[in-house]
PDB file of C-alpha atoms in Angstrom:
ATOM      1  CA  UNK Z   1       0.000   0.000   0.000  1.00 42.00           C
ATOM      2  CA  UNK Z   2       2.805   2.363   1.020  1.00 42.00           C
ATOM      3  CA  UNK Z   3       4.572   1.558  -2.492  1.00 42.00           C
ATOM      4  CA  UNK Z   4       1.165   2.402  -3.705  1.00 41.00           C
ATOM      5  CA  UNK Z   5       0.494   5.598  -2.767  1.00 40.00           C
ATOM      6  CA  UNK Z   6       4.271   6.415  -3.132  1.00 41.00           C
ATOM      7  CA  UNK Z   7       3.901   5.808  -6.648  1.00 44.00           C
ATOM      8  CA  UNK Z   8       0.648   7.676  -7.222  1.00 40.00           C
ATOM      9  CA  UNK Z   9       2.435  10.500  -5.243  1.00 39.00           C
ATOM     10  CA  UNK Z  10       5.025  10.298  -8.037  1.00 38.00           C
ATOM     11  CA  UNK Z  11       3.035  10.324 -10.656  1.00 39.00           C
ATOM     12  CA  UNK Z  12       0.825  13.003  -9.580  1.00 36.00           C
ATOM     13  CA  UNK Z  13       4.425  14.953  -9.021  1.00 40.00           C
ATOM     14  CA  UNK Z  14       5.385  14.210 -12.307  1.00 42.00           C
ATOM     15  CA  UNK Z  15       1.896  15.499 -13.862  1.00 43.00           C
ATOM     16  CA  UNK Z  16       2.175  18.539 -12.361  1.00 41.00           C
ATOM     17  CA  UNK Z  17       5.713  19.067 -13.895  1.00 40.00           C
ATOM     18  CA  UNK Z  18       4.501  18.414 -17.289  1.00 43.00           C
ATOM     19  CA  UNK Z  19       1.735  20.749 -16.365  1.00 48.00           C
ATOM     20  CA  UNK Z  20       4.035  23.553 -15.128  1.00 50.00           C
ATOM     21  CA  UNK Z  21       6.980  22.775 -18.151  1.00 63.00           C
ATOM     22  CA  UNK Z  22       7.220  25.652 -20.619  1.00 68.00           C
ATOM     23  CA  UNK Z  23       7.350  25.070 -23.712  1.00 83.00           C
ATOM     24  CA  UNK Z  24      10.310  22.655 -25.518  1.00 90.00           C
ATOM     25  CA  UNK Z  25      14.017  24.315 -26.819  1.00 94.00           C
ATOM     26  CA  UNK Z  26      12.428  25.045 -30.474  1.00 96.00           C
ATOM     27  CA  UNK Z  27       9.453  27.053 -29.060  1.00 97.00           C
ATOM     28  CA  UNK Z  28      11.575  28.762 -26.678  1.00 97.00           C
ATOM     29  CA  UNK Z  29      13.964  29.739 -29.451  1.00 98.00           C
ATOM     30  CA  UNK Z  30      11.591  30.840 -31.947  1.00 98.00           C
ATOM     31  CA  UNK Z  31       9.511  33.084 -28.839  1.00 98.00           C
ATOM     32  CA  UNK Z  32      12.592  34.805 -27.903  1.00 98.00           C
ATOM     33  CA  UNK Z  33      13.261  35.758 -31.519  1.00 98.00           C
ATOM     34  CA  UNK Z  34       9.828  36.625 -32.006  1.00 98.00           C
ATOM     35  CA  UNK Z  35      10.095  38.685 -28.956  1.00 98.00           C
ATOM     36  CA  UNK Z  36      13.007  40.445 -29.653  1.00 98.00           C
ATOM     37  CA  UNK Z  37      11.916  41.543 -32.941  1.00 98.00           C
ATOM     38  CA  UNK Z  38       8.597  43.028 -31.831  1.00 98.00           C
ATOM     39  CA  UNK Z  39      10.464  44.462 -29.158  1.00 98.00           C
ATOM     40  CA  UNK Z  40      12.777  46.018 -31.372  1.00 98.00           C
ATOM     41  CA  UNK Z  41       9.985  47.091 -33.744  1.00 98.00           C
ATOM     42  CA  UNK Z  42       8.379  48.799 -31.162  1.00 98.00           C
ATOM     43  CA  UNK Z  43      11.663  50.823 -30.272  1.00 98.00           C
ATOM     44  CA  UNK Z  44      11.578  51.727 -33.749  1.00 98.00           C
ATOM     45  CA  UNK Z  45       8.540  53.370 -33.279  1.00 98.00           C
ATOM     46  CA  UNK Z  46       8.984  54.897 -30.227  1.00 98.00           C
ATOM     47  CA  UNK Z  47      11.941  56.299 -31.819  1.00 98.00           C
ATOM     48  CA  UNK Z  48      10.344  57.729 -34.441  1.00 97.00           C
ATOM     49  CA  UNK Z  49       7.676  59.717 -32.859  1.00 97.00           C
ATOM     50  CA  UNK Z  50      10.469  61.317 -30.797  1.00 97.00           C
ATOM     51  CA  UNK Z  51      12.453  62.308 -33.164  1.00 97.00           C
ATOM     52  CA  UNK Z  52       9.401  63.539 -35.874  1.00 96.00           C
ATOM     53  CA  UNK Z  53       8.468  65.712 -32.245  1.00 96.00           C
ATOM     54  CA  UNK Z  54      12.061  66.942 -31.830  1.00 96.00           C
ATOM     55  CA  UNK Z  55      12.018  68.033 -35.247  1.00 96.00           C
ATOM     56  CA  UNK Z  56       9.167  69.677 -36.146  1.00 93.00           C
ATOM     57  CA  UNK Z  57       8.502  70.615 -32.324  1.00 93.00           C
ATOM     58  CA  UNK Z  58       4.735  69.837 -32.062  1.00 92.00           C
ATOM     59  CA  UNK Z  59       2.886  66.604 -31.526  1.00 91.00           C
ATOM     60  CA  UNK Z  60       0.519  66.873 -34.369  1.00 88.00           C
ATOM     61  CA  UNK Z  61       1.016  65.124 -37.095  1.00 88.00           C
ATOM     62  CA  UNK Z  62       3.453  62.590 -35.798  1.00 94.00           C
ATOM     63  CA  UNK Z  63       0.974  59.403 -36.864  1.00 96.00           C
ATOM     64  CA  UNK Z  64       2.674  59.893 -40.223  1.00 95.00           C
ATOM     65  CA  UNK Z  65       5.901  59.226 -38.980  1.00 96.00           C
ATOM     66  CA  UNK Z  66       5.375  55.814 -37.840  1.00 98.00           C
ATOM     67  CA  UNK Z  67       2.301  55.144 -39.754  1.00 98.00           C
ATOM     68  CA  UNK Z  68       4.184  51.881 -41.669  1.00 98.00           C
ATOM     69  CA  UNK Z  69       6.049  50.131 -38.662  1.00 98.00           C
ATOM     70  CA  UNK Z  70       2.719  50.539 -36.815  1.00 98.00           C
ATOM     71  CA  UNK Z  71      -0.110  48.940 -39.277  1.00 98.00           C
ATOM     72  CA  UNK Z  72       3.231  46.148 -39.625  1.00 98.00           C
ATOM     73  CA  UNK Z  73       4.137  45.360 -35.728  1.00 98.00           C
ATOM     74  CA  UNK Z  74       0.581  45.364 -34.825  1.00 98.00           C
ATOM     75  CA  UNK Z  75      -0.568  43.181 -37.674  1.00 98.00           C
ATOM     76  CA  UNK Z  76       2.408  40.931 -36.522  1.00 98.00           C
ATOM     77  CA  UNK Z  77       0.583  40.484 -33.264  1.00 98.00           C
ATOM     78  CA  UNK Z  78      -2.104  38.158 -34.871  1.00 98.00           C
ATOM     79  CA  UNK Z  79       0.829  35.435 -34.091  1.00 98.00           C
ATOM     80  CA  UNK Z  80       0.350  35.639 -30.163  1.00 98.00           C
ATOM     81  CA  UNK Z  81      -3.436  33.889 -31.073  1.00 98.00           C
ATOM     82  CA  UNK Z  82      -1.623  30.947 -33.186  1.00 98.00           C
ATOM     83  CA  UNK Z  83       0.827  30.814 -30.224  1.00 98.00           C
ATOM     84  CA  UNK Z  84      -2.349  30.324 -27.707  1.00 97.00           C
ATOM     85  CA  UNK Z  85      -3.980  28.272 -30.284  1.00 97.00           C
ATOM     86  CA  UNK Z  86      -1.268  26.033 -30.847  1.00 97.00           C
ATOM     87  CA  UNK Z  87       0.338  25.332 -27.025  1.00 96.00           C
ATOM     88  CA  UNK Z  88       3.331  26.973 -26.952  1.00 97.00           C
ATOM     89  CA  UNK Z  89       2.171  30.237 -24.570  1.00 95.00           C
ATOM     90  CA  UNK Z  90      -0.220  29.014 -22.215  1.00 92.00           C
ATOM     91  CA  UNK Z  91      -2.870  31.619 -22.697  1.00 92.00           C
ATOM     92  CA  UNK Z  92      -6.446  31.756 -23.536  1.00 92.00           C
ATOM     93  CA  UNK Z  93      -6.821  32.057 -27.505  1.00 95.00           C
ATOM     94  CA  UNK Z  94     -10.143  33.731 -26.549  1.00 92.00           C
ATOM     95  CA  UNK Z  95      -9.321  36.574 -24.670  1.00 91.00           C
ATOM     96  CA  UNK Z  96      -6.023  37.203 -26.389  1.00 94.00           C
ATOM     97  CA  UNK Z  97      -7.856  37.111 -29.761  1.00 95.00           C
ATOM     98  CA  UNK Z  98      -9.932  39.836 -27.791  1.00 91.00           C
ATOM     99  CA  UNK Z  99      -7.266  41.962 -27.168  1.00 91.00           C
ATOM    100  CA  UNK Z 100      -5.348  41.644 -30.350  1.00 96.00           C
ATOM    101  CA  UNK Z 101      -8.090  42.102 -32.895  1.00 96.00           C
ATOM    102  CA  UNK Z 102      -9.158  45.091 -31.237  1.00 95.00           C
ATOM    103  CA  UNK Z 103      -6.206  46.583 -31.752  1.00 97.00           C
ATOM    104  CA  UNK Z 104      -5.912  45.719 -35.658  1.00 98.00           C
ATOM    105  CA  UNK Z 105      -9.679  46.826 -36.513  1.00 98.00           C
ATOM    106  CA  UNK Z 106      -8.786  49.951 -35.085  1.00 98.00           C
ATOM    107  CA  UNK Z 107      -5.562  50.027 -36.641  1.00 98.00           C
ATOM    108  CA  UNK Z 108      -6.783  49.263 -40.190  1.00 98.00           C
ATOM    109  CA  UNK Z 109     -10.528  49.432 -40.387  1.00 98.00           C
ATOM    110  CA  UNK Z 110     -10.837  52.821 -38.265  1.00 98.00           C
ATOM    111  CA  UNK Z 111      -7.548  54.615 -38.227  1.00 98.00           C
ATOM    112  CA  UNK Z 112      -5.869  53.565 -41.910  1.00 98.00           C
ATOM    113  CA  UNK Z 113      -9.537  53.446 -43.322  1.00 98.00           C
ATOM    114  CA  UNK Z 114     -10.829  56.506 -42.300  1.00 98.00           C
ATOM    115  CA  UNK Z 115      -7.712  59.301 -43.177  1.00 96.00           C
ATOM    116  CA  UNK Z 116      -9.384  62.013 -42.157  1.00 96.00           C
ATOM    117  CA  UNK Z 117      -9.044  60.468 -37.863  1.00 98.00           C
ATOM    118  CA  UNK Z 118      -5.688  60.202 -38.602  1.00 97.00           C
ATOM    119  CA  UNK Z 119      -4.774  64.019 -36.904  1.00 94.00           C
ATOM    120  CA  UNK Z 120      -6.959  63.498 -34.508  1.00 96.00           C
ATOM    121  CA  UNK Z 121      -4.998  64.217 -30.511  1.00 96.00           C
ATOM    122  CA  UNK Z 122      -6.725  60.735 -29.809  1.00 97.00           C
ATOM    123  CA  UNK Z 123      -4.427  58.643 -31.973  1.00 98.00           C
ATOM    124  CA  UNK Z 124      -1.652  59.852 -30.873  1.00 96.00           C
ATOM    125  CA  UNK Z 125      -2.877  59.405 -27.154  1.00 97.00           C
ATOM    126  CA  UNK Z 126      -3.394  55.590 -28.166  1.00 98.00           C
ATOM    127  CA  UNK Z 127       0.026  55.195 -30.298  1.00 98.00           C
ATOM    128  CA  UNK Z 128       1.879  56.531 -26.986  1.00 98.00           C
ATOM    129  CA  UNK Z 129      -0.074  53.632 -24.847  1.00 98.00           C
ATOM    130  CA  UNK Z 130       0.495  50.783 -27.131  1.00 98.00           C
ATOM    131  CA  UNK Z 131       3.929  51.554 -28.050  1.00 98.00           C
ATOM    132  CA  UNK Z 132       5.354  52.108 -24.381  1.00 98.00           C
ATOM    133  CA  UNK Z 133       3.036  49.100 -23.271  1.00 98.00           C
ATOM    134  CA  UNK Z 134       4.243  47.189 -25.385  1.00 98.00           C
ATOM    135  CA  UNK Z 135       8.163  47.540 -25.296  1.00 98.00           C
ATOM    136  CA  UNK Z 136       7.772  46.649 -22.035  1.00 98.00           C
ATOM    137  CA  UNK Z 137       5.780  43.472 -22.467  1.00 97.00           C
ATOM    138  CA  UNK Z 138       7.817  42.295 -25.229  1.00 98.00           C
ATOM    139  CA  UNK Z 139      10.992  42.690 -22.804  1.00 98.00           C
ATOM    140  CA  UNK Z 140       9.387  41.347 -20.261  1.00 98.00           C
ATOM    141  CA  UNK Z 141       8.347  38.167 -22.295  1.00 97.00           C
ATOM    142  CA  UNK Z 142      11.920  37.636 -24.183  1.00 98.00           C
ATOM    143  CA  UNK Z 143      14.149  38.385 -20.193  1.00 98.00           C
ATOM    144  CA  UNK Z 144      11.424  35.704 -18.802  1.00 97.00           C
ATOM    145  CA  UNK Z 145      12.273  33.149 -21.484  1.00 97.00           C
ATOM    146  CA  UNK Z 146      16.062  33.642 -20.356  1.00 97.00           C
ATOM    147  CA  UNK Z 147      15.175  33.369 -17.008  1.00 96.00           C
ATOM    148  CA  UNK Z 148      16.934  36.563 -16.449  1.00 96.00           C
ATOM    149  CA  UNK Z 149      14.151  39.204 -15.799  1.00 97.00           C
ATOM    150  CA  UNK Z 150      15.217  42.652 -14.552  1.00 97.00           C
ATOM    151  CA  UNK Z 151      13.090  44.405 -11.373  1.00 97.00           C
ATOM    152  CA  UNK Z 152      12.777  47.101 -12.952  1.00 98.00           C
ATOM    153  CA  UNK Z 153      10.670  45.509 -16.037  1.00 97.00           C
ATOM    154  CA  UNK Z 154       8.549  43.401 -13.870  1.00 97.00           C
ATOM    155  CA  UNK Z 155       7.819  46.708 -12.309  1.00 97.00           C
ATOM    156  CA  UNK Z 156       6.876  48.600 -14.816  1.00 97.00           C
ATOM    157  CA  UNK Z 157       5.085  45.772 -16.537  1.00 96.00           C
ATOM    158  CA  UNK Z 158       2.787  46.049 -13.276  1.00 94.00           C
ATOM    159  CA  UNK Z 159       2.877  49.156 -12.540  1.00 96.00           C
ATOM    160  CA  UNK Z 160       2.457  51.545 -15.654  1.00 96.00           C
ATOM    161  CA  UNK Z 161      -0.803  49.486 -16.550  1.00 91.00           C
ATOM    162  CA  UNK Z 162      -2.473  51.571 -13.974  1.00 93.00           C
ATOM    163  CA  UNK Z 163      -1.687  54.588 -16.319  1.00 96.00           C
ATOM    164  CA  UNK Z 164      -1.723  52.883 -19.812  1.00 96.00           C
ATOM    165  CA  UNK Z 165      -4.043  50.871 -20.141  1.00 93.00           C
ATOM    166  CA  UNK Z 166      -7.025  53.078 -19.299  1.00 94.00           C
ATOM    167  CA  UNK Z 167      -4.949  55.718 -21.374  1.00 97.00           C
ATOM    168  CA  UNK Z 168      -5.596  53.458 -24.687  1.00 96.00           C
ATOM    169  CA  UNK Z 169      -8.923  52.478 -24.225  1.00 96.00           C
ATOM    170  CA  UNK Z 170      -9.555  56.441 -24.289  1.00 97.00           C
ATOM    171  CA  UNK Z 171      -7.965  57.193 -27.040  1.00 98.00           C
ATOM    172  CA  UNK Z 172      -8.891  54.176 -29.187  1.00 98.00           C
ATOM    173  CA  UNK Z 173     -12.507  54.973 -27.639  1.00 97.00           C
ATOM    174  CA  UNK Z 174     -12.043  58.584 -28.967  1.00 98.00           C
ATOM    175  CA  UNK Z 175     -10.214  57.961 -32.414  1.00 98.00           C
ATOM    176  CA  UNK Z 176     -13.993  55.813 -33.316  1.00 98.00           C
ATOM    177  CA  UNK Z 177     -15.832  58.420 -32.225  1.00 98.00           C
ATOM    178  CA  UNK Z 178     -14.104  60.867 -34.302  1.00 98.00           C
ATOM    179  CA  UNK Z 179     -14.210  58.456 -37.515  1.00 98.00           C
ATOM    180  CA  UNK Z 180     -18.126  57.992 -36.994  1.00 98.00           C
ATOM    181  CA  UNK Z 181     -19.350  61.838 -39.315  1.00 98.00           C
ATOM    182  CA  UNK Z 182     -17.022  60.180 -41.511  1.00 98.00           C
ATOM    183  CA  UNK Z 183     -18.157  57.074 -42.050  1.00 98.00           C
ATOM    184  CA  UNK Z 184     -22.148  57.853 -41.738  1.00 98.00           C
ATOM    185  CA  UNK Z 185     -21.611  60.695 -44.406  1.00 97.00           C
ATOM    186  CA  UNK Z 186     -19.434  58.483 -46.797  1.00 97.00           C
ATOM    187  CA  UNK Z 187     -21.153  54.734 -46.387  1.00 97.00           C
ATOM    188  CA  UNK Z 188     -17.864  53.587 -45.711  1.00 98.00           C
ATOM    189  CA  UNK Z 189     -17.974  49.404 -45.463  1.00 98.00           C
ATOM    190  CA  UNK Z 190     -21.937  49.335 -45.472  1.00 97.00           C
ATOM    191  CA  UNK Z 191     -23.981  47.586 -47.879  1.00 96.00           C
ATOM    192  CA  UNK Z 192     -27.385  48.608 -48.781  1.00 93.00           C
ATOM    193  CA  UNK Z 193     -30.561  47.033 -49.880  1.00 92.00           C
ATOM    194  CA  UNK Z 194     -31.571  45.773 -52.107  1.00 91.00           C
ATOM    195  CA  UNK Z 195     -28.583  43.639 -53.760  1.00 90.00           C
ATOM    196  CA  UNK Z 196     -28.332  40.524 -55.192  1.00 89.00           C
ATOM    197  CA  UNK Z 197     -28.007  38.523 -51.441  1.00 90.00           C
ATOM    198  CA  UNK Z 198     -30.485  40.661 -49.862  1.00 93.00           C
ATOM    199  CA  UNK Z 199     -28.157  41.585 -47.308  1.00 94.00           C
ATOM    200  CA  UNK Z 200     -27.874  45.129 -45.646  1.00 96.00           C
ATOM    201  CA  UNK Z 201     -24.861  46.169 -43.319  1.00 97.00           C
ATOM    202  CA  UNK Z 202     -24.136  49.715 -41.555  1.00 98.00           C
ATOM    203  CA  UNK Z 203     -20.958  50.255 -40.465  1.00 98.00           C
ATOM    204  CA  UNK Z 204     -21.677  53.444 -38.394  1.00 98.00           C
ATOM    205  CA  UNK Z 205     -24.303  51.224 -36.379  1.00 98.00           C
ATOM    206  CA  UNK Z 206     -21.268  48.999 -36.311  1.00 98.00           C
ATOM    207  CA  UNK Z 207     -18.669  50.964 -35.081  1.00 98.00           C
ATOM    208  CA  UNK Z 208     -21.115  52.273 -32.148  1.00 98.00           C
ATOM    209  CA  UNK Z 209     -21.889  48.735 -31.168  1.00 97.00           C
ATOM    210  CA  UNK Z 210     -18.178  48.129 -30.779  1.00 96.00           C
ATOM    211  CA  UNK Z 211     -17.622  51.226 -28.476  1.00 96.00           C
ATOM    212  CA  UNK Z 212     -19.937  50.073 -26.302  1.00 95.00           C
ATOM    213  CA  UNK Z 213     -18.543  46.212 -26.444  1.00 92.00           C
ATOM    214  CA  UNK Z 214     -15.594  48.133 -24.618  1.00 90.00           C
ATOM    215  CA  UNK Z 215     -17.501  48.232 -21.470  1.00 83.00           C
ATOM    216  CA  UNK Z 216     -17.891  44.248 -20.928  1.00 77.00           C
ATOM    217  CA  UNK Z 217     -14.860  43.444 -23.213  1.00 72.00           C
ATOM    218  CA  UNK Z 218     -12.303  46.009 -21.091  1.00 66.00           C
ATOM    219  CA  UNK Z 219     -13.762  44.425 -17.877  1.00 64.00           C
ATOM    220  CA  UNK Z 220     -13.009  40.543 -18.631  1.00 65.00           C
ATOM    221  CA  UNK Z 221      -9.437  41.316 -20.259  1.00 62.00           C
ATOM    222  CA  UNK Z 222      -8.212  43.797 -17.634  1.00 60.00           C
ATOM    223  CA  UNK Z 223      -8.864  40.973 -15.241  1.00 55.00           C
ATOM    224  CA  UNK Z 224      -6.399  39.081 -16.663  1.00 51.00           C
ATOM    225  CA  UNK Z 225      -4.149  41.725 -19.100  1.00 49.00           C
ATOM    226  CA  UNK Z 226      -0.434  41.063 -20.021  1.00 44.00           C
ATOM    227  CA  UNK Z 227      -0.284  44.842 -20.239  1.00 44.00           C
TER     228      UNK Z 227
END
């Protein structure tokens, strides 16, 4: 009996450390690369705004600037929901599908679609968010996967949220509001009756109803946020 239980202890042991093992030497490789590089793409634009600012010595305008790296790093992104999906980060593929696609709608169906947003204070106030939020995430994923994490990142991981994230829900909030004239005077992306599949689609009503998805949506991700 005591040989037993001994070996049900061990077994139960040893199912926990699968459970707890990260993932194999190939993952790990390819999500420190993959960390590093939207790390350093996020430098890149962090760069880039302060130097379009130091130049031209106002903030307006400076969307331009990094308009490229942005639609690109935050497109990259859509990989963190194949990395859910497929094991190797264990995170829910829900929730960080959530967070991710949010960010490229309003990255390419609000901001890049609608130009005239684009000057708008609110962008910018969103841009600063995810760009700072996210060098420091990206660090903070690539030192953990070395095992070599600095204080000061886990801080600041922890601690800026308080600031940023509520930050970027504004703006992004405020960037759809502003795009909204736009896109009820134009018809932008809606589909009117009749037509061939009898199908009608407003993308003004649209764009409201996903404003106020922000309200339940901010309140189950924040819960469990990466930053």
């Amino acid at each position: 009996m005591v040989s037993s239980a001994s070996g049900s202890s061990r077994s139960l042991d040893n199912g926990g450390q699968r459970k707890r093992r990260g993932p194999g030497s190939c993952a790990t490789a390819y999500l420190v690369i993959y960390n590093v590089i939207m790390t350093a793409g996020w430098l890149v634009i962090a760069v880039g705004l302060a130097r379009t600012y130091l130049a031209k010595g106002t903030y307006h305008n400076l969307y331009y600037s990094i308009e490229r790296p942005l639609k690109f790093f935050q497109t990259g992104a859509l990989l963190e929901i194949v990395h859910c999906a497929v094991g190797i980060v264990p995170s829910s593929v829900v929730l960080t599908a959530f967070q991710v696609s949010s960010r490229v709608f309003l990255t390419w169906a609000v901001t890049h679609s609608v130009r005239e947003v684009q000057n708008e204070d609110s962008v910018l106030l969103f841009v600063v968010a995810w760009t700072i939020t996210e060098i420091i995430r990206y660090s903070f994923y690539t030192f953990s996967l070395l095992n070599h994490l600095p204080y000061i990142i886990k801080w600041a991981r922890y601690s800026l949220f308080i600031v940023l994230y509520p930050m970027g829900v504004v703006g992004e909030l405020l960037t759809i509001y502003a795009a909204l004239p736009y896109v009820q005077r134009t018809g932008l992306y809606s589909i009117s009756l009749p037509n061939k599949y009898n199908f009608s689609f407003d993308y003004y009503t649209f764009l409201i109803v996903v404003m106020a998805s922000y309200i339940p949506r901010e309140y189950l991700t924040s819960s469990v946020t990466d930053l």
